[in-house]
Coordinates of C-alpha atoms and ligand atoms in Angstrom, one line a residue:
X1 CA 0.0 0.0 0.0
X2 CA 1.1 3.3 -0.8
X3 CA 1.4 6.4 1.7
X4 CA -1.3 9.3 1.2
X5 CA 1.8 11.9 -0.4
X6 CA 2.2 9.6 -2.9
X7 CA -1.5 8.6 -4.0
X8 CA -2.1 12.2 -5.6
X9 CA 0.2 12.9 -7.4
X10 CA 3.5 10.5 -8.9
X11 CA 6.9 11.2 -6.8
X12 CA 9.9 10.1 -8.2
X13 CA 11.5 7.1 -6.4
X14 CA 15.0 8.2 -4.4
X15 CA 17.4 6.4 -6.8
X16 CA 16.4 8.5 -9.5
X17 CA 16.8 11.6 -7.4
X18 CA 20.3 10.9 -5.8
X19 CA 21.4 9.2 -9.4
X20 CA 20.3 13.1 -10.7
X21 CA 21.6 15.0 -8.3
X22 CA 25.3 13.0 -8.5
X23 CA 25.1 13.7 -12.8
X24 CA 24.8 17.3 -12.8
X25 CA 27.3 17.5 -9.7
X26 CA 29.9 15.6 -12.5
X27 CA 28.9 17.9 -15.6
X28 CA 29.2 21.3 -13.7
X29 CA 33.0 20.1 -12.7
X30 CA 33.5 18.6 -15.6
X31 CA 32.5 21.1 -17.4
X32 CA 34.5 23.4 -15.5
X33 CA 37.1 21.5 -16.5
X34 CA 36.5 21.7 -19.9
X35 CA 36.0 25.1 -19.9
X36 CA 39.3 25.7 -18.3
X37 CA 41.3 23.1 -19.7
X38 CA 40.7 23.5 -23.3
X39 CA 39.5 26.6 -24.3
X40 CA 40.6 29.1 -21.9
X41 CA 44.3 27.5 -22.0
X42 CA 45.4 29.0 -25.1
X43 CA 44.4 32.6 -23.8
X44 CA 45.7 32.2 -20.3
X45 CA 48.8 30.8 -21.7
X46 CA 49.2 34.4 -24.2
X47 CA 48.0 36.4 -21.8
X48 CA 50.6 35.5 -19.0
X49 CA 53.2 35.5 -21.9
X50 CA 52.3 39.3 -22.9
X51 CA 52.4 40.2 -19.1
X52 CA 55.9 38.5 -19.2
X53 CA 57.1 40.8 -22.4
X54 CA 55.8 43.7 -20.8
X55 CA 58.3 43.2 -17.5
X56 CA 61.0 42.5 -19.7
X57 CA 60.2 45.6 -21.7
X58 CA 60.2 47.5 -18.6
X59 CA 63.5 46.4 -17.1
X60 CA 65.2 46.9 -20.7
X61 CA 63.8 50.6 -20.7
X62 CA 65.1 51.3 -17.2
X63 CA 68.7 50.4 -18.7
X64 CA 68.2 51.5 -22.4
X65 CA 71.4 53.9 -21.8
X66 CA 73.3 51.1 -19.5
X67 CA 76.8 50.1 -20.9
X68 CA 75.4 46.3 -19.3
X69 CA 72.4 46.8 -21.5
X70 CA 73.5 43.9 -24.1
X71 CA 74.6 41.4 -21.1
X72 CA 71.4 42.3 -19.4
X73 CA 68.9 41.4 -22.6
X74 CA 71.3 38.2 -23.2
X75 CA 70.4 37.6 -19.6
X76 CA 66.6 37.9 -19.9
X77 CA 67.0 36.4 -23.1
X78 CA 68.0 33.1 -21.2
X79 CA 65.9 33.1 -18.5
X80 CA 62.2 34.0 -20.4
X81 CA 62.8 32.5 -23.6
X82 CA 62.5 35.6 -25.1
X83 CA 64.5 37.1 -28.1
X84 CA 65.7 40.4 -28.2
X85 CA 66.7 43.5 -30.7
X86 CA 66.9 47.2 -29.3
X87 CA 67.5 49.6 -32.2
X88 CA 69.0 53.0 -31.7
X89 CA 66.6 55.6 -34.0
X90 CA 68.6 58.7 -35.2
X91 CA 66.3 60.6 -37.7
X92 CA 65.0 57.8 -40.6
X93 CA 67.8 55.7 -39.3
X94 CA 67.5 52.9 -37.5
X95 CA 70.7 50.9 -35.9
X96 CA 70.5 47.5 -34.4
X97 CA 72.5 48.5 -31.1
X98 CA 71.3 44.6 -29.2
X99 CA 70.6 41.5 -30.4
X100 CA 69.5 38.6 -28.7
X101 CA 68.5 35.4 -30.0
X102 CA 67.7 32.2 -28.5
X103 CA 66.0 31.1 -31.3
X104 CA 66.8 30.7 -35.2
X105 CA 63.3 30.9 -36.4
X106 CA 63.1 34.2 -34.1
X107 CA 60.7 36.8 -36.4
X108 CA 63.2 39.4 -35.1
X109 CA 66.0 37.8 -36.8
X110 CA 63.8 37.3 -39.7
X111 CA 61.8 41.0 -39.9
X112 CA 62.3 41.0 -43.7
X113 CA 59.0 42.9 -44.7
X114 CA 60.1 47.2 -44.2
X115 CA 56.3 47.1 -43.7
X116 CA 56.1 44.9 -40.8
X117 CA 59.0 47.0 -39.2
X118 CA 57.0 50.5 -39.6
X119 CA 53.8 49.0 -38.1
X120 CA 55.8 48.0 -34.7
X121 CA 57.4 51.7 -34.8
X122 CA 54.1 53.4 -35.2
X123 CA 52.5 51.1 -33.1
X124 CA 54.8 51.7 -30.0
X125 CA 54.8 55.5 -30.9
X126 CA 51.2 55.8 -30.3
X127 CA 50.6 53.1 -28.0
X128 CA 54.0 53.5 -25.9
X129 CA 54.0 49.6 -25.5
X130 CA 52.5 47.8 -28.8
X131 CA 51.8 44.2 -29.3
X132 CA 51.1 41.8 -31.9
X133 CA 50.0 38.2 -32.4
X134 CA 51.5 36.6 -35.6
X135 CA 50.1 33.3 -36.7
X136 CA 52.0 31.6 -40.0
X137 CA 54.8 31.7 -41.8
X138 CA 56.2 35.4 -41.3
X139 CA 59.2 34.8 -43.6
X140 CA 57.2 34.3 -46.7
X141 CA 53.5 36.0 -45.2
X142 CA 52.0 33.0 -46.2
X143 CA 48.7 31.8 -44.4
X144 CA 48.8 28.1 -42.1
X145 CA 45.8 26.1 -41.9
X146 CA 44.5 26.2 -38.2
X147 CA 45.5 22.4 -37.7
X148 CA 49.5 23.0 -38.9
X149 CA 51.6 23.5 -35.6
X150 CA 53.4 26.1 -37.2
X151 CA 53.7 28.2 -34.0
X152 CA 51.8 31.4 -33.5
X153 CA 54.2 34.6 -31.9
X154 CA 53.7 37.2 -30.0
X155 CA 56.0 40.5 -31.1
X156 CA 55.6 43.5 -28.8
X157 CA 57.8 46.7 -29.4
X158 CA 58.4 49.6 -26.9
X159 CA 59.6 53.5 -27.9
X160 CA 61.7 55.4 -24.9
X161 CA 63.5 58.5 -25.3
X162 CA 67.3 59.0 -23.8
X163 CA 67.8 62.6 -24.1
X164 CA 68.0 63.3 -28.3
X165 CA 68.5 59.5 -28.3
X166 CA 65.7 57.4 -29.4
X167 CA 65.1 53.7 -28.9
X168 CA 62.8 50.9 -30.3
X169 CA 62.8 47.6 -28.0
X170 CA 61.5 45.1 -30.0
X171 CA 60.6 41.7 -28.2
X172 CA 59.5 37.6 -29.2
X173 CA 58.4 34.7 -27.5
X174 CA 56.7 31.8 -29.3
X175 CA 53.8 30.6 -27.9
X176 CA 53.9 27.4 -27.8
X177 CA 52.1 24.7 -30.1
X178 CA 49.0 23.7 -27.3
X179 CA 47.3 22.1 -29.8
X180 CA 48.7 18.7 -29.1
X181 CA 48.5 19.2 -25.7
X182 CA 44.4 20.6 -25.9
X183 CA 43.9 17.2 -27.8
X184 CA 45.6 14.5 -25.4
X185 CA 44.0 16.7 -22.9
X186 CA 40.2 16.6 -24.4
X187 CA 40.8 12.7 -25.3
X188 CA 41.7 12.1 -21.2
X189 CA 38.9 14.6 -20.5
X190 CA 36.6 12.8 -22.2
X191 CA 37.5 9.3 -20.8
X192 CA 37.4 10.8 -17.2
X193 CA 33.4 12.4 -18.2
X194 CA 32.3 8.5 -19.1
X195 CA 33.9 7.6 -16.0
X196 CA 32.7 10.1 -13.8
X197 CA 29.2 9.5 -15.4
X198 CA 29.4 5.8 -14.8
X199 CA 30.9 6.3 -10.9
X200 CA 27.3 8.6 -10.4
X201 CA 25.1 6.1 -11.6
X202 CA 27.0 2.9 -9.3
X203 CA 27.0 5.5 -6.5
X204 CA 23.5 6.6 -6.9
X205 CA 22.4 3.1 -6.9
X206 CA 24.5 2.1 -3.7
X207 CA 23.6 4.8 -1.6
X208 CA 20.1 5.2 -2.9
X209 CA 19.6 1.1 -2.3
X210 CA 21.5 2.3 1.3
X211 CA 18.9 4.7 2.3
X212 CA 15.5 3.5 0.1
X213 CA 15.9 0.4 1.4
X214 CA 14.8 0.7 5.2
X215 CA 12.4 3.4 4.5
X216 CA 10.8 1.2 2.1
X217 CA 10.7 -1.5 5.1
X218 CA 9.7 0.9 8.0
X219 CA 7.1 2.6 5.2
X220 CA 5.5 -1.4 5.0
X221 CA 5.8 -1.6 8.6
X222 CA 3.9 1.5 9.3
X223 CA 1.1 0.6 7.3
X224 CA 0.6 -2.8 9.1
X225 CA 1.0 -0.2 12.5
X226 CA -1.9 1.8 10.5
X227 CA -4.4 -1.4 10.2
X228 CA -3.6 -1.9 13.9
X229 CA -1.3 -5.1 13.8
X230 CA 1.0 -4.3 16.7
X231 CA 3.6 -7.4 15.6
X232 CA 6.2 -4.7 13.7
X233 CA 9.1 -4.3 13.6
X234 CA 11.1 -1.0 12.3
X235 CA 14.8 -1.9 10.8
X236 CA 16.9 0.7 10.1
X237 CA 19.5 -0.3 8.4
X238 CA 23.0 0.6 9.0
X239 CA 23.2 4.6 8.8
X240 CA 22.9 6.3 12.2
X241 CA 19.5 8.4 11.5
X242 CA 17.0 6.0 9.6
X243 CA 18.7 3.5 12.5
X244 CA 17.6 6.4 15.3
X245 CA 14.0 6.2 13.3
X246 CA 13.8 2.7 13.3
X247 CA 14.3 2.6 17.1
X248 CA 11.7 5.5 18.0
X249 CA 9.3 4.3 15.7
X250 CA 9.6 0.8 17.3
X251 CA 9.6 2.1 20.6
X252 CA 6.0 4.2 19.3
X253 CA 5.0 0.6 18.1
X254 CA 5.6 -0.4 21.5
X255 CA 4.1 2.4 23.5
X256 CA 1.0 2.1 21.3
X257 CA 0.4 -1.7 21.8
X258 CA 0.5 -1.2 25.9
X259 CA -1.9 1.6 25.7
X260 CA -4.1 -1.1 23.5
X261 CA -4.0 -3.4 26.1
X262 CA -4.4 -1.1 28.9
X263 CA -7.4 1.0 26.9
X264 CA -8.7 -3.0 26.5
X265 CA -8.2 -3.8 30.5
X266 CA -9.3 -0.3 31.3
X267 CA -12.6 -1.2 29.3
X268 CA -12.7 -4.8 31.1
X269 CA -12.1 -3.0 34.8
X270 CA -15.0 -0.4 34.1
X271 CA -17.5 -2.4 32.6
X272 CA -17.2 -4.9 35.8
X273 CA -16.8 -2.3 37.9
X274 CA -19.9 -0.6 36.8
X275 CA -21.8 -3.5 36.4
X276 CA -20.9 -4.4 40.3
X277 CA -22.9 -0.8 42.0
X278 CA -25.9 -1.1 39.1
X279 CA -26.7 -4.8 39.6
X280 CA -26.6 -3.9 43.5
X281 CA -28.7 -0.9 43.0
X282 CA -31.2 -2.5 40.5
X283 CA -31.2 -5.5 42.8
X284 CA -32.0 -3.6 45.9
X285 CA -34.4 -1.4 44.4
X286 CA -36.6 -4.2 42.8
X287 CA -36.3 -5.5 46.1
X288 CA -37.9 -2.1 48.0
X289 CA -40.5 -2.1 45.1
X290 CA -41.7 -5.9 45.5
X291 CA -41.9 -6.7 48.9
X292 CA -43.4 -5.3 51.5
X293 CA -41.4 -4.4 54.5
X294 CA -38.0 -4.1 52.5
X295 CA -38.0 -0.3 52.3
X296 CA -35.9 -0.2 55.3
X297 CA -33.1 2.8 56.1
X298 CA -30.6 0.2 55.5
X299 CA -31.2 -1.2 52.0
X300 CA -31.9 2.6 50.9
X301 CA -27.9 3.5 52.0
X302 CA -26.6 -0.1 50.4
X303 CA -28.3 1.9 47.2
X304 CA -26.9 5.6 48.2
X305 CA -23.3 4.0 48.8
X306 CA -23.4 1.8 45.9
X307 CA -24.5 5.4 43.8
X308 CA -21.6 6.9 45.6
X309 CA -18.8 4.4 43.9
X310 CA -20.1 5.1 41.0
X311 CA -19.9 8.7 41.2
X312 CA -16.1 8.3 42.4
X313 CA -15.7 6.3 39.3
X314 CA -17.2 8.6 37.0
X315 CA -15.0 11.7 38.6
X316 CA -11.7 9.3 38.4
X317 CA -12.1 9.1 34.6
X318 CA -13.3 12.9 34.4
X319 CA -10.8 14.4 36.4
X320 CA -7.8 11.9 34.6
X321 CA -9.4 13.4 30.8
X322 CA -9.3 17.1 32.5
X323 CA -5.9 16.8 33.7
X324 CA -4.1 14.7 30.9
X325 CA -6.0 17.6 28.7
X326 CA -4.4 20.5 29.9
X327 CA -6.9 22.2 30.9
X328 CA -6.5 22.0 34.5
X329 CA -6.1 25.0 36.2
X330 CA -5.1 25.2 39.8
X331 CA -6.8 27.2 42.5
X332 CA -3.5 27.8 44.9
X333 CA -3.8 29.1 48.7
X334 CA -1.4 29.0 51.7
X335 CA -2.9 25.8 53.3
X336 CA -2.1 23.6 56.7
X337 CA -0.9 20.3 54.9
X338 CA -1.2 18.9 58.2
X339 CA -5.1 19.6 58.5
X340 CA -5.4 18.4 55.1
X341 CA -3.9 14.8 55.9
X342 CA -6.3 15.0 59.1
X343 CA -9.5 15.7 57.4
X344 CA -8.6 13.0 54.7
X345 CA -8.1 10.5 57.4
X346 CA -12.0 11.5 59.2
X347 CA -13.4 10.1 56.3
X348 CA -12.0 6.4 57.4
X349 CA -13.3 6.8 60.9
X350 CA -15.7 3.8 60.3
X351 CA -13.3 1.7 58.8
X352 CA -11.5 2.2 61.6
X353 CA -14.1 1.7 64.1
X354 CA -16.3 -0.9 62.1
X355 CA -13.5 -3.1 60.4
X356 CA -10.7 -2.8 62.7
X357 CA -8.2 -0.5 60.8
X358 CA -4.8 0.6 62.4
X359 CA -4.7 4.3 59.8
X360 CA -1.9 6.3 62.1
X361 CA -1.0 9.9 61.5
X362 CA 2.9 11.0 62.9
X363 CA 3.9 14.8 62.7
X364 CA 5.6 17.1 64.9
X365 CA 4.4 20.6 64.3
X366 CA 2.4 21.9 61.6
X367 CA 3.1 22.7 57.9
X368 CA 2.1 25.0 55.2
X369 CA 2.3 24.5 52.2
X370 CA 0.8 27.3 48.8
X371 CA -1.0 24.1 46.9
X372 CA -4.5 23.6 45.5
X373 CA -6.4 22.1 48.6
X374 CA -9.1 20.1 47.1
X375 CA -6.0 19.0 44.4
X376 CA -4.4 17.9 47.3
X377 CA -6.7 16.3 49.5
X378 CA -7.2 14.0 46.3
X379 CA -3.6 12.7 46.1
X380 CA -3.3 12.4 50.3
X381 CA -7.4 10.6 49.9
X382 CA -5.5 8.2 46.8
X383 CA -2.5 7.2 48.5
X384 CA -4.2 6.4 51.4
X385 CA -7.4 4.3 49.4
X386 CA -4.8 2.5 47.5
X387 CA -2.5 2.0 51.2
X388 CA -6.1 0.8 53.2
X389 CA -6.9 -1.6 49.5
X390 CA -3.6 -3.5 49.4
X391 CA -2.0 -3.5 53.2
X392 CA -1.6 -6.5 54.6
X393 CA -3.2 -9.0 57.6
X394 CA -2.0 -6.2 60.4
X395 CA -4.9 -3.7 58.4
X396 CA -1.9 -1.5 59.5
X397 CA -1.5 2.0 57.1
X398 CA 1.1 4.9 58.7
X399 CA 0.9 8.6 57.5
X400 CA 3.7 10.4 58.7
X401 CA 4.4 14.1 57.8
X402 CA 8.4 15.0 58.0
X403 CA 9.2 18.8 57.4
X404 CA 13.1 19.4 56.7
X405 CA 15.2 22.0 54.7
X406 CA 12.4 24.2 53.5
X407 CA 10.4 21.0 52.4
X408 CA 7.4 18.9 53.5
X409 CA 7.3 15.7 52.7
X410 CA 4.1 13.0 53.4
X411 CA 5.0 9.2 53.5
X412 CA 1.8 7.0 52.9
X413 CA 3.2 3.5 54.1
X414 CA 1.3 0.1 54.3
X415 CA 2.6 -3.7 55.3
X416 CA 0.9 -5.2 51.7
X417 CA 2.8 -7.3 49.6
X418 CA 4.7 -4.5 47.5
X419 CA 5.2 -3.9 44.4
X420 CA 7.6 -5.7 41.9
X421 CA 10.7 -3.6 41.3
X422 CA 10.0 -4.1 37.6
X423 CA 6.8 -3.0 37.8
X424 CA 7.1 0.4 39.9
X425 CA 7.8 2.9 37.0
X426 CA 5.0 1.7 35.4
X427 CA 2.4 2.0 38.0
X428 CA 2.4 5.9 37.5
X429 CA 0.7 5.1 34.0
X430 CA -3.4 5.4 33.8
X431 CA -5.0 2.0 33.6
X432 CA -1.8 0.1 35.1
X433 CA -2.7 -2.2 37.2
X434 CA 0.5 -4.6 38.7
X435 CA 0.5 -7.9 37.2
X436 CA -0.8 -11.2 38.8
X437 CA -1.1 -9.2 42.2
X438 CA -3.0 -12.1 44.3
X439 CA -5.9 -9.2 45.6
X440 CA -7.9 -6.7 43.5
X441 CA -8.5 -3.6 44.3
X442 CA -11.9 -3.3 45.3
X443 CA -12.9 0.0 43.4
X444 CA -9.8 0.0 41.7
X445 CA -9.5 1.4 38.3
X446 CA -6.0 2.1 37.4
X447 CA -6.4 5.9 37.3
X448 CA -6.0 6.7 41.0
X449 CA -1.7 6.7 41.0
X450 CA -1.9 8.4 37.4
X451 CA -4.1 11.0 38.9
X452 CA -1.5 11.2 41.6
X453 CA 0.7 12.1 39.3
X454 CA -0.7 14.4 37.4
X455 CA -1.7 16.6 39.9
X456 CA 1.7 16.4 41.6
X457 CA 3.3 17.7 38.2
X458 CA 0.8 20.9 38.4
X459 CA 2.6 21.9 41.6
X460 CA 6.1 20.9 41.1
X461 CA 6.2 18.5 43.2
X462 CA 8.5 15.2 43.6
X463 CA 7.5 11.8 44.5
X464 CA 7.8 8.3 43.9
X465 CA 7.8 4.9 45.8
X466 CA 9.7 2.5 47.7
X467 CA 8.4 -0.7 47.9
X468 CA 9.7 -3.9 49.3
X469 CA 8.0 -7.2 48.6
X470 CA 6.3 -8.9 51.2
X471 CA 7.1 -5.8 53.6
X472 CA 5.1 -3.0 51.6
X473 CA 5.1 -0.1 49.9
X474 CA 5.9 3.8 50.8
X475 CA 4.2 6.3 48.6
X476 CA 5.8 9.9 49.1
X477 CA 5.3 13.7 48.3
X478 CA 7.2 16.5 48.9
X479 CA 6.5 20.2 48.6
X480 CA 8.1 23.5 49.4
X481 CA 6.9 24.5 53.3
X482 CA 5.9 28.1 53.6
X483 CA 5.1 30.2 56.0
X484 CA 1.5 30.5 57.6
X485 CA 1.6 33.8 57.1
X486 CA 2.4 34.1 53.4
X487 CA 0.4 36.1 51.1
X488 CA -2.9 34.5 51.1
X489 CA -4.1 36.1 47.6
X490 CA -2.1 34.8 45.2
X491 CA -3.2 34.9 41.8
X492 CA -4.5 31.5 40.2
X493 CA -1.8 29.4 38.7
X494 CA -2.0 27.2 35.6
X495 CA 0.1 24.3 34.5
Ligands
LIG501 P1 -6.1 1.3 41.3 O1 -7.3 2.1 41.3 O2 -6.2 0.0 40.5 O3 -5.6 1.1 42.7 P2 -3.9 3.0 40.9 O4 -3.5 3.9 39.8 O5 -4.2 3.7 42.2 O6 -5.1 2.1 40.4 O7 -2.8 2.0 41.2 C1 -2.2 1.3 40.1 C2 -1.7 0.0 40.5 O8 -0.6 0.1 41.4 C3 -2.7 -0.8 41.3 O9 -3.6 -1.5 40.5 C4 -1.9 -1.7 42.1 O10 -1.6 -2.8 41.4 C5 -0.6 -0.9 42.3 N1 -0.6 -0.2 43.7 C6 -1.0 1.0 44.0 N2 -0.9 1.3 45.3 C7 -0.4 0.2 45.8 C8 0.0 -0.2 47.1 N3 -0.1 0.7 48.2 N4 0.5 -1.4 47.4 C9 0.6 -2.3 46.3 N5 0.3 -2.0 45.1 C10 -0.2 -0.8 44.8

């Protein structure tokens, strides 16, 4: 099955993108290279030699009245490849005063034209530094065909002025045949393109194969997630981040299949846990209806108790909704935390009385703390339920309030048979119940702890649980103590 991006409209699979990205990555360089390489080598290559001819022609001007002059040109001659003729203009005259040659074929040597002669001396008289690129057979004027290597020159000529002396520095280099070398280089440039071209496409395949592959496999995966088949598993492959999605996708997998079976036993514990209060109350009021006598004070509060549970019920999975929501907002006062355990622990008076429960209540002094009271009162009234539902034989449960270093901390400690240590992060999680425990919780629902913590989160508080099995548990909060006679009106707070 295909995702919903892809059912509109047709996407491209990877391979083809990678494999196009990696082509024009190799024709831009390579055709930077070609650019470079072939047709701007010729230019470059004349372009540095006329900056070379121009130095020379400077350093010869500088020393144009030298008595070195000659062994300086023969010098500069040597080292830039460069031939060499200075001629000394008096009037229509002109004298060859230097001559250096490196090179037979030199045009300097070889300036047989009068005309070719003139253009250099007007050329330098109006330009001041003149040059001219001569392609062909100067000696006889005749034109090569472009393929020939006949080599093309470059011939620049310079005017200075010595007092009533004039001089004409005339200067060659040859620049060298680059057509042989433009062809070896086009024929390797061309083998390196097809290879280049071939490397992308292997590449592209590899490391599109690399990458497509576990998507493709976490993309199947996901869609048996979708049709809600939990048995999934996300692989992927070897490179770090589809690896770091496979592993928080599988861990989502995860997360999702308990919250399936917890929605599942949440619907199980409900629907008995309803059915328990409406069967009584039915029961008992078909009773009161059918035979005379039965409407007795008794049966009437079986009925408003049995109402009450479900009420308590109701609120549990109201309040969880509200706080999970967000849209909890607490109603915070300076209140005695102490009182608060106290009133809590009234409402067990019967049990204590009636069914022989040990519920003790250790302080020292009392505490204040800035908290939601009602808020509160519901996590001390939980602790305690869940501390009365599971302690053990004894029906022992101890509260203690200890208040140190600017905190106050309440320990809700029973003699049940604990928790599994395996088991005690989890029990903060709605609809948790601990496996295979050996008693059920008689209005137990699974939300009571994870109201617990909610609510605990809203204030800032910290808790947790020690539990010890076949000893009992200790449920615990803490929260900042204050003094009694802190500002009393604070402003609402909100998570
Ligand atoms: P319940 O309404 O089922 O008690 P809670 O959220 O209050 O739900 O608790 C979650 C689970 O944690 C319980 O089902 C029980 O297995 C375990 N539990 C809670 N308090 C205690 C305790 N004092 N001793 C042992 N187990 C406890």
């Amino acid at each position: 099955m295909n995702g919903a991006a892809s059912k509109g409209r047709r996407i491209p699979p990877l391979r083809r993108h990678v494999f196009l990205l990696l082509s024009v990555f190799v024709l831009v360089t390579l055709c930077i290279l070609w650019v470079f390489q072939i047709f701007l080598l010729k230019p470059m290559y004349a372009s540095l030699k006329t900056h070379e001819l121009k130095r020379v022609s400077a350093r010869l001007v500088r020393s144009v009245d030298s008595p070195s002059l000659s062994s300086l040109s023969d010098k500069l001659a040597q080292s830039s490849g460069i031939c060499v003729s200075v001629y000394e203009i008096t009037g229509q005259t002109a004298r060859l005063s230097v001559n250096s040659h490196i090179r037979a074929s030199c045009i300097l040597h070889n300036l047989a034209s009068d005309s070719m002669m003139n253009r250099l001396y007007a050329g330098a008289l109006s330009h001041g530094f003149y040059t001219e690129r001569i392609r062909g057979n100067f000696l006889t004027g005749a034109a090569v065909d472009a393929k020939s290597e006949v080599p093309e020159s470059i011939i620049t000529s310079t005017m200075t002025e010595n007092g009533d002396k004039k001089y004409l520095i005339l200067l060659n280099a040859e620049i060298e045949p680059v057509g042989t070398t433009t062809d070896t280089l086009i024929l390797q440039l061309s083998i390196i393109s097809g290879i280049l071209l071939l490397a992308a496409g292997i590449t592209a395949v590899l490391v599109s194969g690399a990458i497509s592959k576990p998507i493709a496999q976490m993309s199947r995966e996901a869609n048996k997630l979708a049709l809600g088949s939990y048995d999934v598993h996300f692989d992927g492959g070897m490179s770090k981040e589809t690896a770091e999605l496979g592993e928080a996708l599988n861990y989502a997998a995860k997360e999702l299949s308990s919250i399936d079976t917890m929605q599942k036993d949440l619907m199980a514990n409900i629907s008995h846990d309803l059915r328990t209060p409406l069967t009584m109350i039915s029961g008992y009021s078909e009773v009161m209806r059918d035979i005379p006598g039965e409407m007795t004070a008794e049966n009437m509060q079986i009925i408003i108790d049995e109402t009450e549970r479900l009420t308590a019920l109701v609120n549990d999975i109201l309040d969880l909704s509200k706080l999970s929501g967000g849209s909890q907002t607490l109603q915070c006062t300076v209140l005695s935390l102490t009182n608060t355990v106290r009133h809590t622990l009234d409402r067990y008076q019967k049990l204590r009385t009636q069914e022989g429960y040990r519920i003790t209540f250790d302080f020292d002094r009392e505490a204040y703390i800035y908290a939601d009271e009602s808020k509160i009162l519901q996590v001390i009234y939980n602790l305690v339920n869940n501390a009365i539902n599971y302690t053990g034989e004894d029906k022992s449960v101890t509260i203690r309030q200890i208040c140190d270093d600017g905190q106050c901390r309440i320990e809700v400690t029973d003699t049940g048979e604990g928790i599994p240590a395996d088991q005690l992060p989890m029990i903060w999680d709605r609809y948790y119940k601990v496996k295979n425990y050996y008693r059920r919780a008689v209005t137990g629902t699974g939300l009571g702890l994870s109201i617990v913590k909610n609510i605990l989160l809203l204030h800032g508080a910290k808790f947790g649980v020690s539990s010890t099995e076949g000893v009992g548990s200790t449920f615990w909060f803490s929260l900042p103590e204050i003094s009694p006679d802190a500002d009393k009106t604070s402003p609402h707070i909100s998570p």
